[in-house]
Amino acid sequence: EAGVTQFPSHSVIEKGQTVTLRCDPISGHDNLYWYRRVMGKEIKFLLHFVKESKQDESGMPNNRFLAERTGGTYSTLKVQPAELEDSGVYFCASSQDRGLSYNEQFFGPGTRLTVL
Amino acid sequence: DQQVKQNSPSLSVQEGRISILNCDYTNSMFDYFLWYKKYPAEGPTFLISISSIKDKNEDGRFTVFLNKSAKHLSLHIVPSQPGDSAVYFCAASGGTSYGKLTFGQGTILTVHP
């Protein structure tokens, strides 16, 4: 079974440009999460999709970030326009809804974003 | 406000000895706790978890202890192996934030042969 995949693995852009990150969850996983780790600090939650609906977007830093999950399969996270503080590693995770209080999340390898 | 804290940025142990990684939390609504392990250029991988109704969970060389009154959990690795060298993240879930994980800053564990 393929794991969570993310594309690209690295992205270097200039301040003010736009970048789109993509995440393909494990097949059959309804839950999809985006997280970000900045400068070796803690991994911070950005948002949570259940199928194509946003369940929780409380971690989105501002309106320069737009996440979509059309059709409930893969998801994209767009940053427009990018700022220096957006640099970091963006992780995607997915989980299967098994009706438990907590469902194990499987993480992708991350996209390292560098804004110059 | 950081709700999950790992106060030790790094830990170095000798192969075969015990590694103890610590984590503190402040949100009493958390009811599920996890440890993730992360190698460079890879995503975090799930290691072990514990529900708030338990105080100990064991899986092979890994044991997690939960002290709810102190809002503290720890991960014990016995015996430690060089392949255990990685960044270990403590994470918590619960309350109104269904599914969302709140992570600590991570502890870099180095196991010397």
PDB file of C-alpha atoms in Angstrom:
ATOM      1  CA  GLU A   1       0.000   0.000   0.000  1.00  0.00           C
ATOM      2  CA  ALA A   2       1.400   3.394  -1.006  1.00  0.00           C
ATOM      3  CA  GLY A   3       1.934   5.900   1.756  1.00  0.00           C
ATOM      4  CA  VAL A   4       1.170   9.599   1.824  1.00  0.00           C
ATOM      5  CA  THR A   5       2.992  11.371  -0.982  1.00  0.00           C
ATOM      6  CA  GLN A   6       3.794  15.048  -1.316  1.00  0.00           C
ATOM      7  CA  PHE A   7       4.972  17.138  -4.211  1.00  0.00           C
ATOM      8  CA  PRO A   8       7.331  18.862  -4.631  1.00  0.00           C
ATOM      9  CA  SER A   9       9.875  17.699  -2.087  1.00  0.00           C
ATOM     10  CA  HIS A  10      11.580  21.104  -2.201  1.00  0.00           C
ATOM     11  CA  SER A  11      10.517  24.508  -3.446  1.00  0.00           C
ATOM     12  CA  VAL A  12      12.547  27.707  -3.490  1.00  0.00           C
ATOM     13  CA  ILE A  13      10.658  30.855  -4.423  1.00  0.00           C
ATOM     14  CA  GLU A  14      11.025  34.584  -4.022  1.00  0.00           C
ATOM     15  CA  LYS A  15       8.957  36.683  -1.705  1.00  0.00           C
ATOM     16  CA  GLY A  16       5.711  37.671  -3.366  1.00  0.00           C
ATOM     17  CA  GLN A  17       5.503  34.617  -5.609  1.00  0.00           C
ATOM     18  CA  THR A  18       2.898  31.879  -5.439  1.00  0.00           C
ATOM     19  CA  VAL A  19       3.519  28.260  -4.562  1.00  0.00           C
ATOM     20  CA  THR A  20       1.174  25.289  -4.596  1.00  0.00           C
ATOM     21  CA  LEU A  21       1.905  22.170  -2.581  1.00  0.00           C
ATOM     22  CA  ARG A  22       0.187  18.898  -3.295  1.00  0.00           C
ATOM     23  CA  CYS A  23      -0.643  15.973  -1.050  1.00  0.00           C
ATOM     24  CA  ASP A  24      -1.946  12.556  -2.038  1.00  0.00           C
ATOM     25  CA  PRO A  25      -3.266  10.698   1.002  1.00  0.00           C
ATOM     26  CA  ILE A  26      -3.401   6.965   1.481  1.00  0.00           C
ATOM     27  CA  SER A  27      -6.214   5.575  -0.620  1.00  0.00           C
ATOM     28  CA  GLY A  28      -9.451   5.326   1.333  1.00  0.00           C
ATOM     29  CA  HIS A  29      -8.426   7.780   4.041  1.00  0.00           C
ATOM     30  CA  ASP A  30     -11.169  10.350   4.514  1.00  0.00           C
ATOM     31  CA  ASN A  31      -9.186  12.499   6.936  1.00  0.00           C
ATOM     32  CA  LEU A  32      -6.425  14.697   5.568  1.00  0.00           C
ATOM     33  CA  TYR A  33      -4.336  17.099   7.634  1.00  0.00           C
ATOM     34  CA  TRP A  34      -1.789  19.796   6.873  1.00  0.00           C
ATOM     35  CA  TYR A  35       0.926  20.684   9.366  1.00  0.00           C
ATOM     36  CA  ARG A  36       3.954  22.959   9.238  1.00  0.00           C
ATOM     37  CA  ARG A  37       7.307  22.936  11.013  1.00  0.00           C
ATOM     38  CA  VAL A  38       9.150  26.237  11.039  1.00  0.00           C
ATOM     39  CA  MET A  39      12.856  26.585  11.868  1.00  0.00           C
ATOM     40  CA  GLY A  40      13.188  23.347  13.831  1.00  0.00           C
ATOM     41  CA  LYS A  41      10.360  24.222  16.174  1.00  0.00           C
ATOM     42  CA  GLU A  42       7.240  22.248  16.935  1.00  0.00           C
ATOM     43  CA  ILE A  43       5.076  20.793  14.191  1.00  0.00           C
ATOM     44  CA  LYS A  44       1.991  23.002  14.034  1.00  0.00           C
ATOM     45  CA  PHE A  45      -1.460  22.041  12.842  1.00  0.00           C
ATOM     46  CA  LEU A  46      -2.851  24.015   9.915  1.00  0.00           C
ATOM     47  CA  LEU A  47      -6.112  22.355   8.956  1.00  0.00           C
ATOM     48  CA  HIS A  48      -8.138  19.162   8.734  1.00  0.00           C
ATOM     49  CA  PHE A  49     -10.314  17.904   5.892  1.00  0.00           C
ATOM     50  CA  VAL A  50     -12.934  15.217   6.193  1.00  0.00           C
ATOM     51  CA  LYS A  51     -13.426  14.137   2.617  1.00  0.00           C
ATOM     52  CA  GLU A  52     -13.805  17.440   0.738  1.00  0.00           C
ATOM     53  CA  SER A  53     -15.028  19.482   3.719  1.00  0.00           C
ATOM     54  CA  LYS A  54     -12.895  21.588   6.014  1.00  0.00           C
ATOM     55  CA  GLN A  55     -13.452  20.195   9.506  1.00  0.00           C
ATOM     56  CA  ASP A  56     -11.035  22.523  11.293  1.00  0.00           C
ATOM     57  CA  GLU A  57      -8.975  25.323   9.787  1.00  0.00           C
ATOM     58  CA  SER A  58      -8.079  27.010  13.054  1.00  0.00           C
ATOM     59  CA  GLY A  59      -4.343  26.698  12.401  1.00  0.00           C
ATOM     60  CA  MET A  60      -4.251  28.531   9.073  1.00  0.00           C
ATOM     61  CA  PRO A  61      -1.981  31.541   9.690  1.00  0.00           C
ATOM     62  CA  ASN A  62      -3.766  34.055   7.448  1.00  0.00           C
ATOM     63  CA  ASN A  63      -5.697  34.467   4.239  1.00  0.00           C
ATOM     64  CA  ARG A  64      -2.582  34.078   2.106  1.00  0.00           C
ATOM     65  CA  PHE A  65      -3.015  30.338   2.633  1.00  0.00           C
ATOM     66  CA  LEU A  66      -5.695  28.458   0.716  1.00  0.00           C
ATOM     67  CA  ALA A  67      -6.283  24.730   1.013  1.00  0.00           C
ATOM     68  CA  GLU A  68      -8.545  22.677  -1.185  1.00  0.00           C
ATOM     69  CA  ARG A  69      -9.541  19.061  -1.480  1.00  0.00           C
ATOM     70  CA  THR A  70     -11.791  18.811  -4.468  1.00  0.00           C
ATOM     71  CA  GLY A  71     -13.447  15.422  -4.794  1.00  0.00           C
ATOM     72  CA  GLY A  72     -12.143  14.324  -1.429  1.00  0.00           C
ATOM     73  CA  THR A  73      -8.962  12.793  -2.803  1.00  0.00           C
ATOM     74  CA  TYR A  74      -5.749  14.782  -3.125  1.00  0.00           C
ATOM     75  CA  SER A  75      -5.315  18.189  -1.533  1.00  0.00           C
ATOM     76  CA  THR A  76      -3.465  21.350  -2.475  1.00  0.00           C
ATOM     77  CA  LEU A  77      -2.148  24.112  -0.265  1.00  0.00           C
ATOM     78  CA  LYS A  78      -1.513  27.397  -2.019  1.00  0.00           C
ATOM     79  CA  VAL A  79       0.483  30.254  -0.546  1.00  0.00           C
ATOM     80  CA  GLN A  80      -0.120  33.557  -2.323  1.00  0.00           C
ATOM     81  CA  PRO A  81       1.798  35.805  -1.995  1.00  0.00           C
ATOM     82  CA  ALA A  82       4.573  34.025  -0.117  1.00  0.00           C
ATOM     83  CA  GLU A  83       6.397  35.820   2.683  1.00  0.00           C
ATOM     84  CA  LEU A  84       9.777  35.069   4.285  1.00  0.00           C
ATOM     85  CA  GLU A  85       8.124  33.671   7.439  1.00  0.00           C
ATOM     86  CA  ASP A  86       6.326  31.033   5.377  1.00  0.00           C
ATOM     87  CA  SER A  87       9.563  29.103   4.994  1.00  0.00           C
ATOM     88  CA  GLY A  88       9.472  25.702   6.640  1.00  0.00           C
ATOM     89  CA  VAL A  89       8.545  22.097   6.075  1.00  0.00           C
ATOM     90  CA  TYR A  90       4.916  21.421   5.232  1.00  0.00           C
ATOM     91  CA  PHE A  91       3.665  17.982   6.184  1.00  0.00           C
ATOM     92  CA  CYS A  92       0.522  16.275   5.069  1.00  0.00           C
ATOM     93  CA  ALA A  93      -1.024  13.402   7.007  1.00  0.00           C
ATOM     94  CA  SER A  94      -4.026  11.173   6.477  1.00  0.00           C
ATOM     95  CA  SER A  95      -6.054   8.819   8.598  1.00  0.00           C
ATOM     96  CA  GLN A  96      -8.901   6.390   8.210  1.00  0.00           C
ATOM     97  CA  ASP A  97     -12.063   7.011  10.167  1.00  0.00           C
ATOM     98  CA  ARG A  98     -12.564   3.901  12.244  1.00  0.00           C
ATOM     99  CA  GLY A  99     -15.033   5.463  14.656  1.00  0.00           C
ATOM    100  CA  LEU A 100     -12.471   5.650  17.456  1.00  0.00           C
ATOM    101  CA  SER A 101     -11.723   8.663  19.602  1.00  0.00           C
ATOM    102  CA  TYR A 102      -8.401   8.882  17.830  1.00  0.00           C
ATOM    103  CA  ASN A 103      -7.324   7.553  14.447  1.00  0.00           C
ATOM    104  CA  GLU A 104      -3.609   7.117  13.730  1.00  0.00           C
ATOM    105  CA  GLN A 105      -2.248   9.686  11.332  1.00  0.00           C
ATOM    106  CA  PHE A 106       0.250   8.693   8.652  1.00  0.00           C
ATOM    107  CA  PHE A 107       2.584  11.448   7.536  1.00  0.00           C
ATOM    108  CA  GLY A 108       4.107  12.211   4.188  1.00  0.00           C
ATOM    109  CA  PRO A 109       7.790  13.142   3.767  1.00  0.00           C
ATOM    110  CA  GLY A 110       7.011  16.842   3.672  1.00  0.00           C
ATOM    111  CA  THR A 111       7.684  19.713   1.289  1.00  0.00           C
ATOM    112  CA  ARG A 112      10.528  22.007   2.253  1.00  0.00           C
ATOM    113  CA  LEU A 113       9.574  25.545   1.258  1.00  0.00           C
ATOM    114  CA  THR A 114      12.184  28.270   1.185  1.00  0.00           C
ATOM    115  CA  VAL A 115      11.086  31.849   0.546  1.00  0.00           C
ATOM    116  CA  LEU A 116      13.939  34.207  -0.365  1.00  0.00           C
TER     117      LEU A 116
ATOM    118  CA  ASP B   1       0.989  29.453  24.166  1.00  0.00           C
ATOM    119  CA  GLN B   2       2.630  26.103  23.749  1.00  0.00           C
ATOM    120  CA  GLN B   3       0.376  23.383  25.131  1.00  0.00           C
ATOM    121  CA  VAL B   4       2.856  20.528  24.684  1.00  0.00           C
ATOM    122  CA  LYS B   5       6.459  21.004  25.723  1.00  0.00           C
ATOM    123  CA  GLN B   6       9.579  18.928  25.413  1.00  0.00           C
ATOM    124  CA  ASN B   7      12.118  20.772  27.489  1.00  0.00           C
ATOM    125  CA  SER B   8      15.155  18.754  26.461  1.00  0.00           C
ATOM    126  CA  PRO B   9      16.272  19.657  22.933  1.00  0.00           C
ATOM    127  CA  SER B  10      18.681  16.740  22.857  1.00  0.00           C
ATOM    128  CA  LEU B  11      19.642  13.545  24.651  1.00  0.00           C
ATOM    129  CA  SER B  12      22.718  11.388  24.226  1.00  0.00           C
ATOM    130  CA  VAL B  13      22.911   7.812  25.527  1.00  0.00           C
ATOM    131  CA  GLN B  14      25.134   4.785  25.163  1.00  0.00           C
ATOM    132  CA  GLU B  15      23.953   1.778  23.205  1.00  0.00           C
ATOM    133  CA  GLY B  16      22.252  -0.734  25.471  1.00  0.00           C
ATOM    134  CA  ARG B  17      21.300   1.812  28.100  1.00  0.00           C
ATOM    135  CA  ILE B  18      17.883   3.320  28.756  1.00  0.00           C
ATOM    136  CA  SER B  19      16.696   6.457  26.946  1.00  0.00           C
ATOM    137  CA  ILE B  20      14.060   8.531  28.739  1.00  0.00           C
ATOM    138  CA  LEU B  21      12.330  11.292  26.817  1.00  0.00           C
ATOM    139  CA  ASN B  22      10.004  13.640  28.650  1.00  0.00           C
ATOM    140  CA  CYS B  23       6.975  15.678  27.701  1.00  0.00           C
ATOM    141  CA  ASP B  24       4.694  18.058  29.615  1.00  0.00           C
ATOM    142  CA  TYR B  25       1.289  19.354  28.617  1.00  0.00           C
ATOM    143  CA  THR B  26      -1.009  22.063  29.924  1.00  0.00           C
ATOM    144  CA  ASN B  27      -4.397  21.347  28.327  1.00  0.00           C
ATOM    145  CA  SER B  28      -6.436  19.094  30.620  1.00  0.00           C
ATOM    146  CA  MET B  29      -8.778  18.317  27.706  1.00  0.00           C
ATOM    147  CA  PHE B  30      -6.133  16.200  26.002  1.00  0.00           C
ATOM    148  CA  ASP B  31      -7.120  12.542  26.260  1.00  0.00           C
ATOM    149  CA  TYR B  32      -4.797  10.788  23.857  1.00  0.00           C
ATOM    150  CA  PHE B  33      -1.032  11.023  23.674  1.00  0.00           C
ATOM    151  CA  LEU B  34       1.394   9.823  21.059  1.00  0.00           C
ATOM    152  CA  TRP B  35       5.077   9.608  20.317  1.00  0.00           C
ATOM    153  CA  TYR B  36       6.342  10.037  16.784  1.00  0.00           C
ATOM    154  CA  LYS B  37       9.832   9.386  15.528  1.00  0.00           C
ATOM    155  CA  LYS B  38      11.373  11.366  12.690  1.00  0.00           C
ATOM    156  CA  TYR B  39      14.455  10.707  10.595  1.00  0.00           C
ATOM    157  CA  PRO B  40      15.995  13.491   8.459  1.00  0.00           C
ATOM    158  CA  ALA B  41      14.144  14.196   5.193  1.00  0.00           C
ATOM    159  CA  GLU B  42      11.277  11.926   6.224  1.00  0.00           C
ATOM    160  CA  GLY B  43       7.894  12.548   7.774  1.00  0.00           C
ATOM    161  CA  PRO B  44       7.134  11.608  11.379  1.00  0.00           C
ATOM    162  CA  THR B  45       6.234   7.967  11.906  1.00  0.00           C
ATOM    163  CA  PHE B  46       3.979   6.758  14.684  1.00  0.00           C
ATOM    164  CA  LEU B  47       5.772   4.951  17.472  1.00  0.00           C
ATOM    165  CA  ILE B  48       3.477   4.367  20.444  1.00  0.00           C
ATOM    166  CA  SER B  49       0.417   5.935  22.055  1.00  0.00           C
ATOM    167  CA  ILE B  50      -1.513   5.988  25.290  1.00  0.00           C
ATOM    168  CA  SER B  51      -5.062   6.857  26.222  1.00  0.00           C
ATOM    169  CA  SER B  52      -5.740   8.998  29.263  1.00  0.00           C
ATOM    170  CA  ILE B  53      -7.525   6.094  30.944  1.00  0.00           C
ATOM    171  CA  LYS B  54      -4.206   4.254  31.198  1.00  0.00           C
ATOM    172  CA  ASP B  55      -0.950   5.088  32.918  1.00  0.00           C
ATOM    173  CA  LYS B  56       1.338   2.780  30.980  1.00  0.00           C
ATOM    174  CA  ASN B  57       1.545   1.250  27.543  1.00  0.00           C
ATOM    175  CA  GLU B  58       4.307  -1.064  26.389  1.00  0.00           C
ATOM    176  CA  ASP B  59       5.355  -2.189  22.924  1.00  0.00           C
ATOM    177  CA  GLY B  60       8.575  -4.133  22.726  1.00  0.00           C
ATOM    178  CA  ARG B  61      11.468  -1.904  23.717  1.00  0.00           C
ATOM    179  CA  PHE B  62       9.210   1.142  23.988  1.00  0.00           C
ATOM    180  CA  THR B  63       7.098   2.068  27.006  1.00  0.00           C
ATOM    181  CA  VAL B  64       5.090   5.230  27.500  1.00  0.00           C
ATOM    182  CA  PHE B  65       4.118   6.389  30.982  1.00  0.00           C
ATOM    183  CA  LEU B  66       1.381   8.917  31.670  1.00  0.00           C
ATOM    184  CA  ASN B  67       1.016  10.897  34.891  1.00  0.00           C
ATOM    185  CA  LYS B  68      -2.231  12.821  34.504  1.00  0.00           C
ATOM    186  CA  SER B  69      -2.030  14.655  37.821  1.00  0.00           C
ATOM    187  CA  ALA B  70       1.368  16.042  36.822  1.00  0.00           C
ATOM    188  CA  LYS B  71       0.361  16.431  33.164  1.00  0.00           C
ATOM    189  CA  HIS B  72       3.518  14.598  32.228  1.00  0.00           C
ATOM    190  CA  LEU B  73       4.400  11.711  29.990  1.00  0.00           C
ATOM    191  CA  SER B  74       7.612   9.955  29.211  1.00  0.00           C
ATOM    192  CA  LEU B  75       8.943   7.518  26.655  1.00  0.00           C
ATOM    193  CA  HIS B  76      11.371   4.839  27.761  1.00  0.00           C
ATOM    194  CA  ILE B  77      13.485   2.968  25.242  1.00  0.00           C
ATOM    195  CA  VAL B  78      15.245  -0.107  26.617  1.00  0.00           C
ATOM    196  CA  PRO B  79      17.737  -1.125  25.424  1.00  0.00           C
ATOM    197  CA  SER B  80      18.650   1.806  23.212  1.00  0.00           C
ATOM    198  CA  GLN B  81      20.103   1.034  19.780  1.00  0.00           C
ATOM    199  CA  PRO B  82      22.027   3.257  17.333  1.00  0.00           C
ATOM    200  CA  GLY B  83      19.090   2.962  14.906  1.00  0.00           C
ATOM    201  CA  ASP B  84      16.932   4.730  17.484  1.00  0.00           C
ATOM    202  CA  SER B  85      18.843   7.948  16.809  1.00  0.00           C
ATOM    203  CA  ALA B  86      16.213  10.363  15.503  1.00  0.00           C
ATOM    204  CA  VAL B  87      14.024  13.273  16.551  1.00  0.00           C
ATOM    205  CA  TYR B  88      11.205  12.221  18.870  1.00  0.00           C
ATOM    206  CA  PHE B  89       8.020  14.253  19.026  1.00  0.00           C
ATOM    207  CA  CYS B  90       5.420  14.075  21.730  1.00  0.00           C
ATOM    208  CA  ALA B  91       1.884  14.851  20.538  1.00  0.00           C
ATOM    209  CA  ALA B  92      -1.536  15.158  22.118  1.00  0.00           C
ATOM    210  CA  SER B  93      -5.111  15.062  20.919  1.00  0.00           C
ATOM    211  CA  GLY B  94      -8.511  15.627  22.438  1.00  0.00           C
ATOM    212  CA  GLY B  95     -11.104  18.083  23.591  1.00  0.00           C
ATOM    213  CA  THR B  96     -12.988  19.947  20.926  1.00  0.00           C
ATOM    214  CA  SER B  97     -10.246  19.561  18.342  1.00  0.00           C
ATOM    215  CA  TYR B  98     -11.134  16.170  16.952  1.00  0.00           C
ATOM    216  CA  GLY B  99      -8.197  14.605  15.165  1.00  0.00           C
ATOM    217  CA  LYS B 100      -5.894  17.577  15.427  1.00  0.00           C
ATOM    218  CA  LEU B 101      -2.481  16.787  16.909  1.00  0.00           C
ATOM    219  CA  THR B 102      -0.619  19.282  19.079  1.00  0.00           C
ATOM    220  CA  PHE B 103       3.114  18.598  18.995  1.00  0.00           C
ATOM    221  CA  GLY B 104       6.061  19.422  21.202  1.00  0.00           C
ATOM    222  CA  GLN B 105       9.291  20.845  19.795  1.00  0.00           C
ATOM    223  CA  GLY B 106      11.001  17.496  19.571  1.00  0.00           C
ATOM    224  CA  THR B 107      14.007  15.916  21.273  1.00  0.00           C
ATOM    225  CA  ILE B 108      17.025  14.804  19.261  1.00  0.00           C
ATOM    226  CA  LEU B 109      18.100  11.399  20.546  1.00  0.00           C
ATOM    227  CA  THR B 110      21.605  10.185  19.745  1.00  0.00           C
ATOM    228  CA  VAL B 111      22.539   6.636  20.680  1.00  0.00           C
ATOM    229  CA  HIS B 112      26.292   6.028  20.597  1.00  0.00           C
ATOM    230  CA  PRO B 113      27.656   2.567  19.770  1.00  0.00           C
TER     231      PRO B 113
END
